[in-house]
Short mmCIF file of C-alpha atoms in Angstrom, two decimals:
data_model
loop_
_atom_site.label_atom_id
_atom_site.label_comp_id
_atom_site.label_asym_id
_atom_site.label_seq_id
_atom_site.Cartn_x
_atom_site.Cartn_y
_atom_site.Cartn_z
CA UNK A 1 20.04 25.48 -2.66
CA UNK A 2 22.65 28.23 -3.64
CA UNK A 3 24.65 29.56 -0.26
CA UNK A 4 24.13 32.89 0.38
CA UNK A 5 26.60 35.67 -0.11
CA UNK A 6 26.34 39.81 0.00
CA UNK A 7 25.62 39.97 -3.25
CA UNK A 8 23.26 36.70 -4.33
CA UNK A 9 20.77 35.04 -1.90
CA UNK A 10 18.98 32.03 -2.05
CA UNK A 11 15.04 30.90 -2.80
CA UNK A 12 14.18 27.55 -2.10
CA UNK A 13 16.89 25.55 -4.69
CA UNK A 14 17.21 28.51 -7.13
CA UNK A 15 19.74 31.32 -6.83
CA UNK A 16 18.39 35.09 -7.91
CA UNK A 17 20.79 37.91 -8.90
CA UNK A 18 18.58 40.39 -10.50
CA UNK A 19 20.62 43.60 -9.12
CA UNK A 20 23.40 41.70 -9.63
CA UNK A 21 23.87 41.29 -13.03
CA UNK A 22 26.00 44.24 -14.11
CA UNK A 23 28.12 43.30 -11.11
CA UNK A 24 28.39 40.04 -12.57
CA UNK A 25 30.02 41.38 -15.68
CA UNK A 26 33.04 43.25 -13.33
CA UNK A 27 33.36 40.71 -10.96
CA UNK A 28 33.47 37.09 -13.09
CA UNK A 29 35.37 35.48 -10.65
CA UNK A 30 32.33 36.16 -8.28
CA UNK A 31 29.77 34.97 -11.17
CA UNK A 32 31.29 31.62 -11.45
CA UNK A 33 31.51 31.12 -7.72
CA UNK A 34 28.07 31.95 -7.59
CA UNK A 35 27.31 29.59 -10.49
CA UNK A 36 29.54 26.87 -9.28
CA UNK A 37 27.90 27.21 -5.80
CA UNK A 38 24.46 26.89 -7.54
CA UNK A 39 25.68 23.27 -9.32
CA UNK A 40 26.47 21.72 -6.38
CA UNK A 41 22.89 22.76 -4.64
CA UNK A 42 21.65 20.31 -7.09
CA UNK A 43 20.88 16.80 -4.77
CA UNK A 44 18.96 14.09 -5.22
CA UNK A 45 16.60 13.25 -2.18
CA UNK A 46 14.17 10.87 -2.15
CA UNK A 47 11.74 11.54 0.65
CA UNK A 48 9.05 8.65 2.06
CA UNK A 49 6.00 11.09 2.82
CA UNK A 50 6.83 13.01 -0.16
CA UNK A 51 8.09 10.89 -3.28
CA UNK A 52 6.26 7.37 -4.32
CA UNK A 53 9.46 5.80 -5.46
CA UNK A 54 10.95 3.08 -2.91
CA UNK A 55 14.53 3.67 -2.59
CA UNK A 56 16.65 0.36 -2.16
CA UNK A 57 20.14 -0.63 -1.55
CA UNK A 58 22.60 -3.04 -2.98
CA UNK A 59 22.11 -5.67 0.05
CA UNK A 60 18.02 -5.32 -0.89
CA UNK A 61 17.44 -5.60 -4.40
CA UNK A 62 17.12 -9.55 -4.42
CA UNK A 63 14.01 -9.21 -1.67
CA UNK A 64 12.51 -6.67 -3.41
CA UNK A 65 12.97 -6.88 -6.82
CA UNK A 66 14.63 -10.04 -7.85
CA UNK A 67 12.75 -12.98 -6.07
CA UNK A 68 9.41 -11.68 -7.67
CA UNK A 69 10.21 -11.70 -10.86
CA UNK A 70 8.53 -14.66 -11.66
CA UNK A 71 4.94 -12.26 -10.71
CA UNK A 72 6.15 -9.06 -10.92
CA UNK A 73 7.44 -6.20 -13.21
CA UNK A 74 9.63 -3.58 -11.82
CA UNK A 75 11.77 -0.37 -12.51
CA UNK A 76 14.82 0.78 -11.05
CA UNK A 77 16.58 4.22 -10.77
CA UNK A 78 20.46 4.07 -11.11
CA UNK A 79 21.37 7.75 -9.83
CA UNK A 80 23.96 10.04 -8.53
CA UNK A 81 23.34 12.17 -5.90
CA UNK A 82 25.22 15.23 -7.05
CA UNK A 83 23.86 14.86 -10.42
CA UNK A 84 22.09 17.70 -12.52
CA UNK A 85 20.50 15.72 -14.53
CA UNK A 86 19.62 12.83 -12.04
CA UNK A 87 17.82 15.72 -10.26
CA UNK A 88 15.90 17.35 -12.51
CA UNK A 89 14.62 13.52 -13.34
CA UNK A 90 13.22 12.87 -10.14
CA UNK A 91 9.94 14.46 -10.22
CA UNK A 92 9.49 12.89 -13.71
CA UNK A 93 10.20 9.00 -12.16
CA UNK A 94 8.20 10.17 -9.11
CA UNK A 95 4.96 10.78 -11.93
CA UNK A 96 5.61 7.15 -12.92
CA UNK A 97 5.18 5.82 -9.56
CA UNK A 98 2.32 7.76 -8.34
CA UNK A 99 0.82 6.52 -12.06
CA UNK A 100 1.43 2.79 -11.31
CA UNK A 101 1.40 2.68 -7.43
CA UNK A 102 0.78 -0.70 -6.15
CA UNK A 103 0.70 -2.20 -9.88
CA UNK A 104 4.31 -2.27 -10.89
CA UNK A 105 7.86 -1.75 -8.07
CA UNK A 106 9.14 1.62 -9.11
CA UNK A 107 12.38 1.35 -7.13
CA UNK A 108 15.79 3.67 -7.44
CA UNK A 109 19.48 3.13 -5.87
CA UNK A 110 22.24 5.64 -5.38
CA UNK A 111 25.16 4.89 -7.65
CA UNK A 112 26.96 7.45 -5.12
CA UNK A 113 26.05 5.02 -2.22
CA UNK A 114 26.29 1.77 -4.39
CA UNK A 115 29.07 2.65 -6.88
CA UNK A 116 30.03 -1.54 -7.51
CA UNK A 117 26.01 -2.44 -7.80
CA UNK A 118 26.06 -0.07 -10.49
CA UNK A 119 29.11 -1.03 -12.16
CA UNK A 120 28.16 -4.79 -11.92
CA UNK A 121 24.72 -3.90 -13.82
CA UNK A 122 26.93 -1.98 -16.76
CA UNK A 123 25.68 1.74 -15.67
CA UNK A 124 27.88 4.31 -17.87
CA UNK A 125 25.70 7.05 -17.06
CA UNK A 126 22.87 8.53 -15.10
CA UNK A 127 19.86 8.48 -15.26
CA UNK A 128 19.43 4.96 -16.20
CA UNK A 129 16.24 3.47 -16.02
CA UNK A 130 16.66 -0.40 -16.01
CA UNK A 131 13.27 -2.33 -16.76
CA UNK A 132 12.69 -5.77 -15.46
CA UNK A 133 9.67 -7.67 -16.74
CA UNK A 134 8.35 -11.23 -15.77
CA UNK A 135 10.77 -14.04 -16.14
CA UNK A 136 11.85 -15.56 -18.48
CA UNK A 137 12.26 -11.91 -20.24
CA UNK A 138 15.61 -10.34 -19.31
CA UNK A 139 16.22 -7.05 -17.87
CA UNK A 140 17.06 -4.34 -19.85
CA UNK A 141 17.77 -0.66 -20.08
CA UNK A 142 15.11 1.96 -21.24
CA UNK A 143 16.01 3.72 -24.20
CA UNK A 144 13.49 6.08 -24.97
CA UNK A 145 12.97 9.85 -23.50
CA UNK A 146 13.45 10.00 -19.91
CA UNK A 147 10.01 11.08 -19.59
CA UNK A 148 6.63 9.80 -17.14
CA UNK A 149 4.66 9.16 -19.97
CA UNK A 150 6.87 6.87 -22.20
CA UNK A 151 8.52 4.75 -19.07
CA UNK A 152 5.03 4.12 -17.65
CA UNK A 153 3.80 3.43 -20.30
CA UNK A 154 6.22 0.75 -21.14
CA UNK A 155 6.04 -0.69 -17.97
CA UNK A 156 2.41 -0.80 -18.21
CA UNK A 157 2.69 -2.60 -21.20
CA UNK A 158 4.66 -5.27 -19.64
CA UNK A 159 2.35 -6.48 -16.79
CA UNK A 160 1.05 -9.50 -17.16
CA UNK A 161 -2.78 -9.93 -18.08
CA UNK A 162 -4.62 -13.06 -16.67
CA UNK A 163 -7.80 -11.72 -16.97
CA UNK A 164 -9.99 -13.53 -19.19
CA UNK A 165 -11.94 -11.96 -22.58
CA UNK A 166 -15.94 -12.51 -21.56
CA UNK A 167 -18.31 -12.97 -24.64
CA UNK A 168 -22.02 -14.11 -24.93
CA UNK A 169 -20.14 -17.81 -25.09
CA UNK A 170 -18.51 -18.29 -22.39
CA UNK A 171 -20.46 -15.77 -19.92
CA UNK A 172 -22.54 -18.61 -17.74
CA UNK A 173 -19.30 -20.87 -17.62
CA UNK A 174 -17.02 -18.22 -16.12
CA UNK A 175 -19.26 -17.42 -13.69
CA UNK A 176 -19.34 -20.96 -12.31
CA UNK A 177 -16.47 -22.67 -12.77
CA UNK A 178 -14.15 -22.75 -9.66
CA UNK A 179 -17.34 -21.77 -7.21
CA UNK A 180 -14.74 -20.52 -4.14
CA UNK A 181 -13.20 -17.32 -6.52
CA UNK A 182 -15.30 -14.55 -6.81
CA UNK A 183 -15.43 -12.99 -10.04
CA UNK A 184 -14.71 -9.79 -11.20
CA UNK A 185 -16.45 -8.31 -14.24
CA UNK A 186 -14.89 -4.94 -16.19
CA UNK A 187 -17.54 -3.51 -18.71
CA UNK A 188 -15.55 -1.23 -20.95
CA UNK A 189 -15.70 0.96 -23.95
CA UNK A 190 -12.23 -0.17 -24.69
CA UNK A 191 -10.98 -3.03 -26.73
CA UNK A 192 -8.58 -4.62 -24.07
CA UNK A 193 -7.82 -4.44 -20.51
CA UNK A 194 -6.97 -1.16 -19.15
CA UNK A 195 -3.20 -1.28 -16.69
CA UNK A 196 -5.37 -1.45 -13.42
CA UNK A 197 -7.24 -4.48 -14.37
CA UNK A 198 -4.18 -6.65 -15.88
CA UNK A 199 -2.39 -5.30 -12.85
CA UNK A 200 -5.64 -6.90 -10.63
CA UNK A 201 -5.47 -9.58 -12.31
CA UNK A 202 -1.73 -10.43 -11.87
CA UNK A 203 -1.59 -9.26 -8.15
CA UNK A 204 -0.17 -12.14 -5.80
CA UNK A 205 -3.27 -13.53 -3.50
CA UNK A 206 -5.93 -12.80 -6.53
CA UNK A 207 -4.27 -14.94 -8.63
CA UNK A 208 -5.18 -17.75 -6.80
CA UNK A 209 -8.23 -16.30 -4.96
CA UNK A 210 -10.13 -14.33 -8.05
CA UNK A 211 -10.91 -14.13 -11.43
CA UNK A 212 -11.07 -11.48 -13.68
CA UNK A 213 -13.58 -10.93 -16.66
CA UNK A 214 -13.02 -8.27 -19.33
CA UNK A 215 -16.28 -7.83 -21.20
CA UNK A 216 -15.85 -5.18 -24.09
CA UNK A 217 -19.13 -3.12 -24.71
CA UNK A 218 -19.55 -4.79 -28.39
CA UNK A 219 -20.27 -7.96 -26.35
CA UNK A 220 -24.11 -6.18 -26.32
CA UNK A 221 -25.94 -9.73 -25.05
CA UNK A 222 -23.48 -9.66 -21.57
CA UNK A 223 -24.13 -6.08 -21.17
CA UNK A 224 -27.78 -6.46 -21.44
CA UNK A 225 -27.97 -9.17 -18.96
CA UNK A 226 -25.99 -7.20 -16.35
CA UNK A 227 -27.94 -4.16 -17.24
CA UNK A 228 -25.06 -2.19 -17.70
CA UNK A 229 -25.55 1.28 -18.47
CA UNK A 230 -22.46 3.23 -18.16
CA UNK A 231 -18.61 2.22 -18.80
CA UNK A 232 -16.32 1.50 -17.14
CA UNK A 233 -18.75 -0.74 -14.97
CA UNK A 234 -17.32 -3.03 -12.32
CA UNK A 235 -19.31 -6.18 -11.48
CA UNK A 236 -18.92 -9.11 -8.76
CA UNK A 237 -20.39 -12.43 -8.80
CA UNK A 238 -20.11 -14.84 -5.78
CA UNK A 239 -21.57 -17.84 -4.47
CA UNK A 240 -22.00 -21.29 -4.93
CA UNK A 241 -24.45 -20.49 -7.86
CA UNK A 242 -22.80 -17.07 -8.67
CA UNK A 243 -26.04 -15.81 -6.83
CA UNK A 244 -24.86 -12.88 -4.98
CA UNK A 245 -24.68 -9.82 -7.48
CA UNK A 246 -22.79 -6.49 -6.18
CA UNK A 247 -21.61 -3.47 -8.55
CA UNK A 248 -18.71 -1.49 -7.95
CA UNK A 249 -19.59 2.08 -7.09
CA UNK A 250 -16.37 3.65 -5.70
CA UNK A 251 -13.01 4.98 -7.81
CA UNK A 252 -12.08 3.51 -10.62
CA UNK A 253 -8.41 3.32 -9.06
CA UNK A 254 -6.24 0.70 -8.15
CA UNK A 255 -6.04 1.03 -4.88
CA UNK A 256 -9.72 1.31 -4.27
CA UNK A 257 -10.74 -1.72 -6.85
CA UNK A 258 -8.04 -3.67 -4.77
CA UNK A 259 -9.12 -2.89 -1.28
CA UNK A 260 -13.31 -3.48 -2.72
CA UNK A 261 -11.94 -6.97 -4.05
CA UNK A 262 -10.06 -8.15 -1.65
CA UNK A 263 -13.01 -7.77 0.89
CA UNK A 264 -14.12 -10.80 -1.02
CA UNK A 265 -11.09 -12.54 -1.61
CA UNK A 266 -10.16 -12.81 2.05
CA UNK A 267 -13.36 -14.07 3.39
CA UNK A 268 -13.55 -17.40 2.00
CA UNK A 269 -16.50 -16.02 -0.71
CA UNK A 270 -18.98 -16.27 1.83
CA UNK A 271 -19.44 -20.27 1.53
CA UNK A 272 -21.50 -21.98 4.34
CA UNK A 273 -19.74 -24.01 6.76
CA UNK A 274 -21.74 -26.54 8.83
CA UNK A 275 -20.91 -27.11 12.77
CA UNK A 276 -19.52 -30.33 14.19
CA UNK A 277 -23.16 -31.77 14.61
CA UNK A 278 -23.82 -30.68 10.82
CA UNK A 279 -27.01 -28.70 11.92
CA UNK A 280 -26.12 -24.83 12.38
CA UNK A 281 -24.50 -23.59 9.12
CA UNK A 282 -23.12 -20.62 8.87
CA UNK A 283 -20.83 -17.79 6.46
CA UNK A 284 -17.53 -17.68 6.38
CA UNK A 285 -17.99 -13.90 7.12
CA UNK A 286 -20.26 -14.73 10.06
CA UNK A 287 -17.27 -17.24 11.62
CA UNK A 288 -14.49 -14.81 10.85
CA UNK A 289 -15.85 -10.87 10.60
CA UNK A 290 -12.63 -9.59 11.34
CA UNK A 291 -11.84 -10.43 7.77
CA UNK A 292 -13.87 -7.80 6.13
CA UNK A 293 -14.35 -5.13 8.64
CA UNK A 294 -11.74 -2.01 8.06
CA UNK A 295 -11.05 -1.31 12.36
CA UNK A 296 -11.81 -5.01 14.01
CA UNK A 297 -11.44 -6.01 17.59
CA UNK A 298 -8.56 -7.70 18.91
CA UNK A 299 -9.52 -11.15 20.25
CA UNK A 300 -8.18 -14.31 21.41
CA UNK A 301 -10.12 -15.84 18.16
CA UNK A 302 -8.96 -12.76 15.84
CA UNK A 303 -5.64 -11.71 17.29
CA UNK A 304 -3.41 -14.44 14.59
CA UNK A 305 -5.05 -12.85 11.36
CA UNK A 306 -5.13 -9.27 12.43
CA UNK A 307 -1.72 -9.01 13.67
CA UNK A 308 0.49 -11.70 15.16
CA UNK A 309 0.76 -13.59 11.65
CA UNK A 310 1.59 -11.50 8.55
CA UNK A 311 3.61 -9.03 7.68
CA UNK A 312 3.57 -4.91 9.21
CA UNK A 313 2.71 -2.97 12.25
CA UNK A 314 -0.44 -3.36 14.41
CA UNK A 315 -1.80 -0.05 15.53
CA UNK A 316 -3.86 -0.90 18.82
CA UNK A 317 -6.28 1.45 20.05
CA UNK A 318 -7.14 1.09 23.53
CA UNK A 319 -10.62 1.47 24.86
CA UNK A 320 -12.44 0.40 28.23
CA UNK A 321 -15.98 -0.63 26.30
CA UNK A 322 -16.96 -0.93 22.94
CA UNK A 323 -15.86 1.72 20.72
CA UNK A 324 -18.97 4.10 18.95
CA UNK A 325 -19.37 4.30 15.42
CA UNK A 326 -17.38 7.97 15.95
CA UNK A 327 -14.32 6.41 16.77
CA UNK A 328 -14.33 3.82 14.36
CA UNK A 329 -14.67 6.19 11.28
CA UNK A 330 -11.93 7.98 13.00
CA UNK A 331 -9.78 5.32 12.92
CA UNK A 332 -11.16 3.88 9.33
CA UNK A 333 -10.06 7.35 7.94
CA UNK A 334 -6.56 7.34 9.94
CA UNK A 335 -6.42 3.88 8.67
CA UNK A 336 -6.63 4.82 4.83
CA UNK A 337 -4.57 7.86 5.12
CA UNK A 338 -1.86 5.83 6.31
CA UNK A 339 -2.44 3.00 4.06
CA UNK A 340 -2.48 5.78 0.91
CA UNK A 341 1.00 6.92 2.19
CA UNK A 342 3.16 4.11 3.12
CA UNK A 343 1.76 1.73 -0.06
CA UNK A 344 4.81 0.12 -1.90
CA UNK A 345 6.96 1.55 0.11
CA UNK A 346 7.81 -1.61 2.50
CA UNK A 347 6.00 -0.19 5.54
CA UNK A 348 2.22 -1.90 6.40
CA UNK A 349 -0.18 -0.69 9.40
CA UNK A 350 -3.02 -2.96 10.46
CA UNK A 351 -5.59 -0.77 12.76
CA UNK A 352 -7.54 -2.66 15.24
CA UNK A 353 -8.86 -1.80 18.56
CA UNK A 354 -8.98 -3.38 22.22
CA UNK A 355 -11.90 -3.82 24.94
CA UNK A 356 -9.33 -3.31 27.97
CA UNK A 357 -12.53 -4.02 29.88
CA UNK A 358 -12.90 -7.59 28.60
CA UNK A 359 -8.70 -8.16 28.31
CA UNK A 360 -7.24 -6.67 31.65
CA UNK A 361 -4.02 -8.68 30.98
CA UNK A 362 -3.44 -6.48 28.20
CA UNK A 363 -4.67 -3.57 30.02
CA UNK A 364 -1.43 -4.06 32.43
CA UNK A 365 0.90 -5.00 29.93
CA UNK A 366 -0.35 -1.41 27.88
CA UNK A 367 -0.33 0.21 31.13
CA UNK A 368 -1.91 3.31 29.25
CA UNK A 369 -1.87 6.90 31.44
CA UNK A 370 -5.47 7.29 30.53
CA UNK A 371 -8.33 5.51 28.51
CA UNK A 372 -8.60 5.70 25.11
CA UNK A 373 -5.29 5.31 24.05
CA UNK A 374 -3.38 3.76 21.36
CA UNK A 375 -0.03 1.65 20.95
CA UNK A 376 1.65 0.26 17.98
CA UNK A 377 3.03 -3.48 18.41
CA UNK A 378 5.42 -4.53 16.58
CA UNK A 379 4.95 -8.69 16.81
CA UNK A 380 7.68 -9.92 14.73
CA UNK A 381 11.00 -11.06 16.26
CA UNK A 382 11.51 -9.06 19.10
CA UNK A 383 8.20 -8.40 20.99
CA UNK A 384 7.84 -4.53 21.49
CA UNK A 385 5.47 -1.76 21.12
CA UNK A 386 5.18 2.24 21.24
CA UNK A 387 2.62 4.01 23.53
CA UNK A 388 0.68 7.59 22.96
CA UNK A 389 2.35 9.83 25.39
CA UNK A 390 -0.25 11.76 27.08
CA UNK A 391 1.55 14.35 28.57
CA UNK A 392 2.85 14.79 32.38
CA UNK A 393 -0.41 16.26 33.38
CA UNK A 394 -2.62 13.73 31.36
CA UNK A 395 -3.10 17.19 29.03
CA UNK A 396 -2.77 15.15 25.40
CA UNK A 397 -5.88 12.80 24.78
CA UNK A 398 -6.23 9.70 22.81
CA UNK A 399 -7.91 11.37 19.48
CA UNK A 400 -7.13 11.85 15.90
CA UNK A 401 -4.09 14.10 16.38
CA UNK A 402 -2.04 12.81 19.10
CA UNK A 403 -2.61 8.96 17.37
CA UNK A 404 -1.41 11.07 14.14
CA UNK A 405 0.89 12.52 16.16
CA UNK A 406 2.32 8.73 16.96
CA UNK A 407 2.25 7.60 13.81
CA UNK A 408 4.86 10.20 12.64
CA UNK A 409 6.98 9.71 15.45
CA UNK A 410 6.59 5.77 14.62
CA UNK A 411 7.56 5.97 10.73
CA UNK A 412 10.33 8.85 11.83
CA UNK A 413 12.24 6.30 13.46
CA UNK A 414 11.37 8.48 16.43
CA UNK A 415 9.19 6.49 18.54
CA UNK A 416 10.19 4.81 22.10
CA UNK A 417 9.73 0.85 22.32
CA UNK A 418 9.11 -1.09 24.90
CA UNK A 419 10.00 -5.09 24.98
CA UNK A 420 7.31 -7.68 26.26
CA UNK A 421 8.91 -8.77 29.36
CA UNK A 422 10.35 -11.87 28.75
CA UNK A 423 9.11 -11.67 25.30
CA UNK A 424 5.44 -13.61 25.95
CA UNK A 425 2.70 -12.01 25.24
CA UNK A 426 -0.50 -12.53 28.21
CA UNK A 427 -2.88 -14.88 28.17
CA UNK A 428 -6.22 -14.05 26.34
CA UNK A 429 -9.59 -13.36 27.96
CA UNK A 430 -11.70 -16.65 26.89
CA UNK A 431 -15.38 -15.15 26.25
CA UNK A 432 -18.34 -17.03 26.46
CA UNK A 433 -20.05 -17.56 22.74
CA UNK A 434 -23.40 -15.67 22.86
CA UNK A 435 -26.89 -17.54 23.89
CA UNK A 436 -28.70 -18.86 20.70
CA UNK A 437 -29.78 -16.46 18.69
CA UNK A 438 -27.81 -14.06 20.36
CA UNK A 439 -25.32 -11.74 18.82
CA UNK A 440 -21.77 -13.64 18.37
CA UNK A 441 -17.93 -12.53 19.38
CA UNK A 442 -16.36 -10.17 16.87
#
């Protein structure tokens, strides 16, 4: 903001001189200070837990922009930080990426910081928005206002659709072809895919593992047989025989529609797979649970697709027993508030929890102060991980606020990690399969 002096002071970024005015007129060596002063208070800061956009650097904008073109449209930010106009932009861009978070990159770079990155991509001025669509179309600069509405909506325009127009023709065939992809029905009121569903449709894994329908409501014979009554509708068909029938019921928002279809899309589409002897079949979800539950246990059977393969952090929480259903929404909420926040941005948490009962290896290696706690492992490279500090008199307990409390200190930069001495992890607890017709391992 605008330093303070006897005569002007400072509010938030904006300087007031009401009494000062007529002072101003005397004194216009002291109103040009003042005004000069005011200029340079003008900075560009793009904040993580406050601003959507994804800030990159030169050394970065190959890994997350260029090498997914081929999939992927993005936008990028050239900027100066002591810019006027560059900062009076910024909560404009920011309304573009909240508008297309997690369908489109909506990236920006410091021409300050990066003054040869800029030059290299022929930046005169700032702001420049540059657009960059799916290969083979090039790059290129937007030229129309440097408003929300118009970029996004350009952008929007640009992802790719591979959803596929349902009529009363080829209804029963899309349905079941390829019997392994669930698929994804939009009934609309609109004559062509909204952004959210092309975006869906064009995401990485649900390209491969999904397919999307767009049924428009004139298509009256598919609307009838799915009974649809209101629009937007969102309808899933899975199964060998397309026999398992579930409707959307939550936000019609990307993030939401993702999270609902990739339930789905992770668990193998609920197929039956038949034991060794061929006689006890079973569902994919059955064999793997861990795939579609929000907070699942850490295992020896679940531990590689929970955390130790893939990319991001896994947030641990440490119990001695099973966890109730209280801690679990806990968690499930901490677990999408996090997940809301840190979205495009580079940063990934998977939440999971561990009987320290059942794994007393990992009980040592933890070495928590008091039961429950919670650490966050980081399992790539360099084995390491963060623990709750519970105060020096055991005062600060494992709940909502002091695993919040964690968090911040871990996506600060703040946190303290420890390495896995001599960077192996323990050995894992080997638990007997339940009798027959028992309940199985989670």
């Amino acid at each position: 903001g605008c330093l303070p002096t006897p005569l002007f002071w400072a509010a938030d970024s904006f300087c007031v001189a009401a009494w000062n005015m007529a002072l101003a007129v005397m004194l216009p060596s002291v109103a040009f200070l003042t005004t000069a002063l005011c200029a340079a208070g003008a900075k560009v800061e793009i904040q993580p837990m406050k601003h959507d956009i994804q800030q990159i650097q030169a050394s970065n904008f190959d890994t997350v922009i260029g090498k997914f073109r081929d999939t992927s449209v993005s936008s990028l930010w050239f900027f100066n930080e002591d810019s006027k106009q560059d900062a009076a932009f910024l909560d404009e861009y920011n309304k573009v990426a909240g508008d297309l978070k997690g369908m489109a990159k909506v990236c920006a770079i410091s021409c300050t910081d990066f003054p040869v990155f800029c030059k290299k991509n022929d930046v005169k001025e700032t702001p420049t928005v540059m657009i960059y669509p799916t290969n083979p179309i090039p790059a290129f600069a937007f030229q129309g206002k440097l408003e929300s509405k118009p970029i996004a909506g350009k952008i929007s325009k640009l992802l790719p659709d591979y959803s596929v127009m349902v009529t009363a023709e080829n209804a029963d065939t899309f349905v079941t072809t390829e019997p392994s992809k669930p698929k994804v029905l939009l009934f609309s009121d609109k004559k062509s895919p909204p952004t959210i569903w092309k975006a869906l449709s064009s995401e990485t894994v649900f390209r491969r593992t999904v397919k999307f329908g767009f049924v428009s409501k004139e298509s009256s014979d598919v609307v009838q047989k799915y009974k649809v009554k209101k629009f937007p509708s969102v309808h899933m068909q899975r199964g060998a025989k397309a026999e398992i029938k579930e409707e959307y019921k939550g936000e019609m928002k990307f993030g939401a529609l993702k999270d609902w279809v990739n339930l789905h899309s992770e668990s193998g589409s609920g197929f039956e797979v038949k034991s060794a002897g061929g006689q006890t079949a079973e569902s994919i979800e059955d064999a793997k649970p861990w795939l579609v539950q929000e907070v699942p246990e850490l295992t020896a059977k679940s531990q590689q697709d929970i955390c130790f393969k893939g990319e991001g952090l896994c947030v641990i929480y440490l119990k001695d027993g099973a966890i109730s259903q209280g801690e679990t929404d806990m968690l499930e909420g901490l677990s999408k508030k996090f997940t809301s926040q840190l979205s495009d941005r580079g940063a990934k948490m998977k939440w999971m929890w561990l009987n320290t009962a059942l794994e007393p290896a990992y009980k040592e290696l933890f070495n928590p102060a008091q039961l429950p706690s919670t650490v966050v492992f980081n399992p790539h490279k360099r084995l390491r991980f963060a623990s709750l500090d519970h105060g020096e008199e055991g005062e600060v307990k494992g709940d909502k606020n002091s695993i919040t409390n964690l968090m911040d200190k871990v996506l600060g930069g703040d946190a303290r990690f420890k390495m896995v001495p001599g960077q192996k992890l323990p050995v894992w607890s080997q638990r007997e399969a339940a009798q027959k017709g028992g309940k199985k391992e989670l």
